[in-house]
Every structure is written in structure tokens, then in C-alpha cells.
Short mmCIF file of C-alpha atoms in Angstrom, two decimals:
data_model
loop_
_atom_site.label_atom_id
_atom_site.label_comp_id
_atom_site.label_asym_id
_atom_site.label_seq_id
_atom_site.Cartn_x
_atom_site.Cartn_y
_atom_site.Cartn_z
CA MET K 1 -30.22 -32.67 55.04
CA ALA K 2 -26.71 -31.51 55.95
CA TRP K 3 -25.45 -28.53 54.01
CA ARG K 4 -21.90 -28.76 52.82
CA ASP K 5 -19.61 -26.09 51.49
CA THR K 6 -16.83 -26.80 48.99
CA SER K 7 -14.45 -27.70 51.82
CA GLY K 8 -16.78 -30.53 52.86
CA ARG K 9 -17.81 -28.97 56.19
CA ASN K 10 -21.38 -29.14 57.44
CA ARG K 11 -23.28 -25.87 57.33
CA GLU K 12 -23.14 -25.69 61.13
CA GLU K 13 -19.34 -25.84 60.91
CA GLN K 14 -19.10 -22.91 58.51
CA PRO K 15 -17.70 -19.73 59.98
CA GLU K 16 -20.50 -17.52 61.35
CA GLU K 17 -19.68 -14.67 58.93
CA VAL K 18 -20.13 -17.00 55.93
CA ARG K 19 -23.57 -18.13 57.16
CA VAL K 20 -24.70 -14.60 58.00
CA ARG K 21 -23.49 -13.18 54.69
CA PHE K 22 -25.25 -15.88 52.68
CA GLU K 23 -28.45 -15.33 54.63
CA ASP K 24 -28.25 -11.65 53.64
CA VAL K 25 -27.69 -12.64 50.00
CA TYR K 26 -30.69 -14.96 50.16
CA ARG K 27 -32.98 -12.28 51.61
CA GLU K 28 -31.82 -9.72 49.06
CA HIS K 29 -32.05 -11.93 45.96
CA VAL K 30 -34.67 -14.63 46.52
CA ALA K 31 -37.51 -12.58 45.00
CA SER K 32 -35.62 -11.68 41.83
CA VAL K 33 -34.37 -15.26 41.37
CA TRP K 34 -37.92 -16.54 41.83
CA ARG K 35 -39.24 -14.04 39.24
CA TYR K 36 -36.59 -15.11 36.74
CA VAL K 37 -37.35 -18.79 37.32
CA ARG K 38 -41.10 -18.13 37.16
CA LEU K 39 -40.65 -16.67 33.69
CA ARG K 40 -39.04 -19.95 32.64
CA VAL K 41 -41.23 -22.68 34.24
CA PRO K 42 -44.99 -23.32 34.01
CA SER K 43 -46.21 -22.81 37.59
CA ASP K 44 -45.60 -21.03 40.88
CA SER K 45 -44.93 -24.32 42.67
CA ASP K 46 -42.38 -25.34 40.02
CA ALA K 47 -40.71 -21.94 40.41
CA GLU K 48 -40.54 -22.43 44.18
CA ASP K 49 -38.95 -25.86 43.73
CA VAL K 50 -36.37 -24.61 41.23
CA THR K 51 -35.61 -21.54 43.35
CA SER K 52 -34.92 -23.84 46.31
CA VAL K 53 -32.50 -25.82 44.17
CA VAL K 54 -30.79 -22.59 43.07
CA PHE K 55 -30.16 -21.50 46.65
CA GLU K 56 -29.08 -24.99 47.74
CA LYS K 57 -26.46 -24.95 44.98
CA ALA K 58 -25.53 -21.35 45.77
CA LEU K 59 -25.04 -22.14 49.46
CA THR K 60 -22.84 -25.08 48.57
CA SER K 61 -20.78 -22.89 46.23
CA TRP K 62 -20.84 -19.72 48.33
CA PRO K 63 -17.32 -20.08 49.80
CA SER K 64 -15.92 -20.14 46.25
CA TYR K 65 -17.93 -17.15 44.95
CA ASP K 66 -15.55 -14.61 43.37
CA ALA K 67 -16.88 -11.04 43.31
CA GLY K 68 -14.21 -10.18 40.73
CA ARG K 69 -16.00 -12.34 38.16
CA GLY K 70 -19.37 -10.60 38.46
CA SER K 71 -22.20 -9.55 40.72
CA VAL K 72 -23.97 -11.87 43.12
CA ALA K 73 -27.19 -11.33 41.13
CA GLY K 74 -25.50 -12.43 37.90
CA TRP K 75 -23.91 -15.43 39.64
CA LEU K 76 -27.29 -16.52 41.03
CA VAL K 77 -28.96 -16.13 37.63
CA GLY K 78 -26.24 -18.32 36.12
CA ILE K 79 -27.08 -21.00 38.67
CA ALA K 80 -30.79 -20.45 38.00
CA ARG K 81 -30.33 -20.87 34.23
CA HIS K 82 -28.74 -24.27 34.80
CA ALA K 83 -31.38 -25.27 37.36
CA VAL K 84 -34.18 -24.34 34.94
CA ALA K 85 -32.53 -26.35 32.15
CA ASP K 86 -32.17 -29.30 34.53
CA TRP K 87 -35.84 -28.98 35.49
CA TRP K 88 -36.94 -29.13 31.84
CA ARG K 89 -34.64 -32.09 31.11
CA LYS K 90 -36.04 -33.94 34.12
CA HIS K 91 -39.58 -33.33 32.91
CA GLY K 92 -38.73 -34.58 29.43
CA ARG K 93 -39.34 -31.35 27.59
CA GLU K 94 -37.49 -28.42 26.16
CA LEU K 95 -38.08 -24.93 27.46
CA PRO K 96 -41.37 -23.91 25.81
CA ALA K 97 -41.92 -20.81 23.73
CA GLU K 98 -44.41 -19.39 26.20
CA HIS K 99 -43.72 -18.49 29.84
CA PRO K 100 -45.66 -16.78 32.60
CA GLY K 101 -44.87 -13.21 33.60
CA GLY K 102 -43.06 -11.52 36.43
CA ARG K 103 -43.18 -8.11 38.06
CA THR K 104 -40.67 -5.40 38.85
CA GLU K 105 -40.87 -2.17 40.80
CA GLN K 106 -39.80 0.49 38.31
CA THR K 107 -42.29 3.20 37.42
CA ALA K 108 -43.82 3.86 34.02
CA GLU K 109 -41.86 7.12 33.78
CA ASP K 110 -38.55 5.28 34.21
CA ASP K 111 -39.40 2.36 31.96
CA PRO K 112 -42.52 2.66 29.77
CA GLU K 113 -41.93 -0.60 27.88
CA GLY K 114 -41.36 -2.52 31.08
CA ASP K 115 -44.48 -0.93 32.57
CA ALA K 116 -46.52 -2.27 29.67
CA LEU K 117 -45.16 -5.77 30.35
CA ARG K 118 -45.93 -5.49 34.07
CA ARG K 119 -49.53 -4.41 33.44
CA LEU K 120 -50.29 -7.52 31.44
CA GLY K 121 -51.57 -10.58 33.22
CA ALA K 122 -49.51 -13.76 33.29
CA ASP K 123 -51.57 -15.36 30.53
CA ASP K 124 -51.14 -12.35 28.26
CA VAL K 125 -47.40 -12.22 28.90
CA ARG K 126 -47.06 -15.97 28.30
CA ARG K 127 -48.89 -15.73 24.98
CA ARG K 128 -47.01 -12.66 23.80
CA LEU K 129 -43.56 -13.92 24.74
CA GLY K 130 -44.14 -16.76 22.31
CA VAL K 131 -43.44 -14.37 19.40
CA LEU K 132 -39.88 -13.78 20.62
CA THR K 133 -36.81 -15.84 19.89
CA ALA K 134 -35.37 -17.91 22.73
CA ARG K 135 -32.55 -15.39 23.10
CA GLU K 136 -34.98 -12.46 23.28
CA ARG K 137 -37.10 -14.29 25.88
CA GLU K 138 -33.97 -14.92 27.92
CA ALA K 139 -33.00 -11.24 27.73
CA VAL K 140 -36.50 -10.18 28.83
CA ALA K 141 -36.41 -12.68 31.71
CA LEU K 142 -33.02 -11.42 32.84
CA ARG K 143 -34.03 -7.77 32.64
CA PHE K 144 -37.54 -7.92 34.06
CA GLY K 145 -37.52 -11.19 35.98
CA SER K 146 -34.13 -10.89 37.67
CA GLU K 147 -33.87 -7.13 37.26
CA LEU K 148 -30.28 -7.37 36.05
CA ASN K 149 -28.67 -4.29 34.54
CA SER K 150 -27.15 -4.43 31.06
CA SER K 151 -23.64 -5.19 32.35
CA GLU K 152 -24.91 -8.12 34.42
CA MET K 153 -27.06 -9.35 31.54
CA ALA K 154 -24.04 -9.15 29.24
CA VAL K 155 -22.04 -11.49 31.48
CA VAL K 156 -24.87 -14.04 31.63
CA LEU K 157 -25.58 -13.86 27.88
CA GLY K 158 -21.94 -13.69 26.80
CA VAL K 159 -22.39 -10.43 24.88
CA SER K 160 -21.44 -6.79 25.34
CA PRO K 161 -23.63 -4.54 27.51
CA SER K 162 -24.78 -2.65 24.42
CA ALA K 163 -25.76 -5.93 22.72
CA ALA K 164 -27.71 -6.94 25.84
CA ARG K 165 -29.57 -3.60 25.80
CA MET K 166 -30.28 -4.04 22.09
CA LEU K 167 -31.71 -7.54 22.64
CA VAL K 168 -34.14 -6.18 25.22
CA HIS K 169 -34.96 -3.18 23.04
CA ARG K 170 -35.74 -5.37 20.02
CA ALA K 171 -37.77 -7.80 22.12
CA LEU K 172 -39.84 -4.99 23.60
CA GLY K 173 -40.33 -3.53 20.12
CA ARG K 174 -41.67 -6.85 18.87
CA LEU K 175 -43.94 -7.13 21.90
CA ARG K 176 -45.17 -3.58 21.33
CA GLU K 177 -46.03 -4.49 17.71
CA VAL K 178 -47.99 -7.53 18.88
CA MET K 179 -49.88 -5.43 21.41
CA ASP K 180 -50.63 -2.74 18.82
CA ASP K 181 -51.97 -5.34 16.38
CA GLU K 182 -54.48 -6.66 18.91
#
């Protein structure tokens, strides 16, 4: 398959610095994009397929990426959100209430609520996320799947950074209540 950028050139015809820079972006962000996608689709293999689509689209759009409009991580998550929605439309279903879990590298001291989420198995996370609203699930996926900060989350969600933090805080509070009740 020939890769094309927005100017219509084959990938091999792209300037070397464009190819090298995108390869660096891929290496730096593929894991967090996969974790975000994995929180939104039912299996690892589906997440791998969707992640491939995300980076195909990102490579095609890379020459037009504008750093002034947001971080690379936020831009990739925006592409991932659309790719996940396309995946669900193709499979004839809406995004379900329950999703499998991801993992991040923060410590319990830095992020006790996130640590509780990370300790749960995928089945437990999937079941517990079902108590959240779609917006809360999205905020949790952005924060813990893609590891976006509140400013990056705000851009993706179309809210202020404080509203993004509050969404995550409320979602984690609801999850904590569910865990305490069990």
C-alpha cells in the first residue's frame, strides 16, 4: 500500500525529516493510543486494528499537523476517537457501556485513584466502568488510557481544563463508591 501525504506524494517521496519525525511520534505515542483504543473496543486484536488505522490516518495528515492547535497526543486521540466510532459503526453497534481496562505508569503516591483502577483486572474495570456516563467513561479513557493531562483532555472534550479534571474526579468518585459497596 502506498502512503500518501496531503500533497499526494508517496511516502517514499516525503522529505526525510517528515518521515523521521513521524516515526518518532509513532514510537512515542503508539502505546498510549493503543491503551485509549483498548478502553473503547472489546479485544486486543480489535485495538491493534484500530490503532493501525489511527496511525495510517495520522501519517496521511502529518504534513498538515499544526502544533499551535494542540499537542500531538491530543491530535492523535482525536483521530482515535473517530476511528473507534467508525469501528463501532462498521460492526453495527454503538459503543457499549462496558470496556476493558488499560494501564499507566504513575505511582500510587502520585495518583491513588488511578492506582486503584490499574490494580483491577480488565474484567473488573469493564464491569465497573458500566456505572459511568458515556462522558465520564471518555474522560477516564483519555486520562488513564491516553495519559492526557487536563489541558489536552479539555481540547478533546471541548470543555475547560477544570471541567475535564472535574469529570475525571467525579468518575473516580463513582467508581470508588462501587468498589466500596462490593
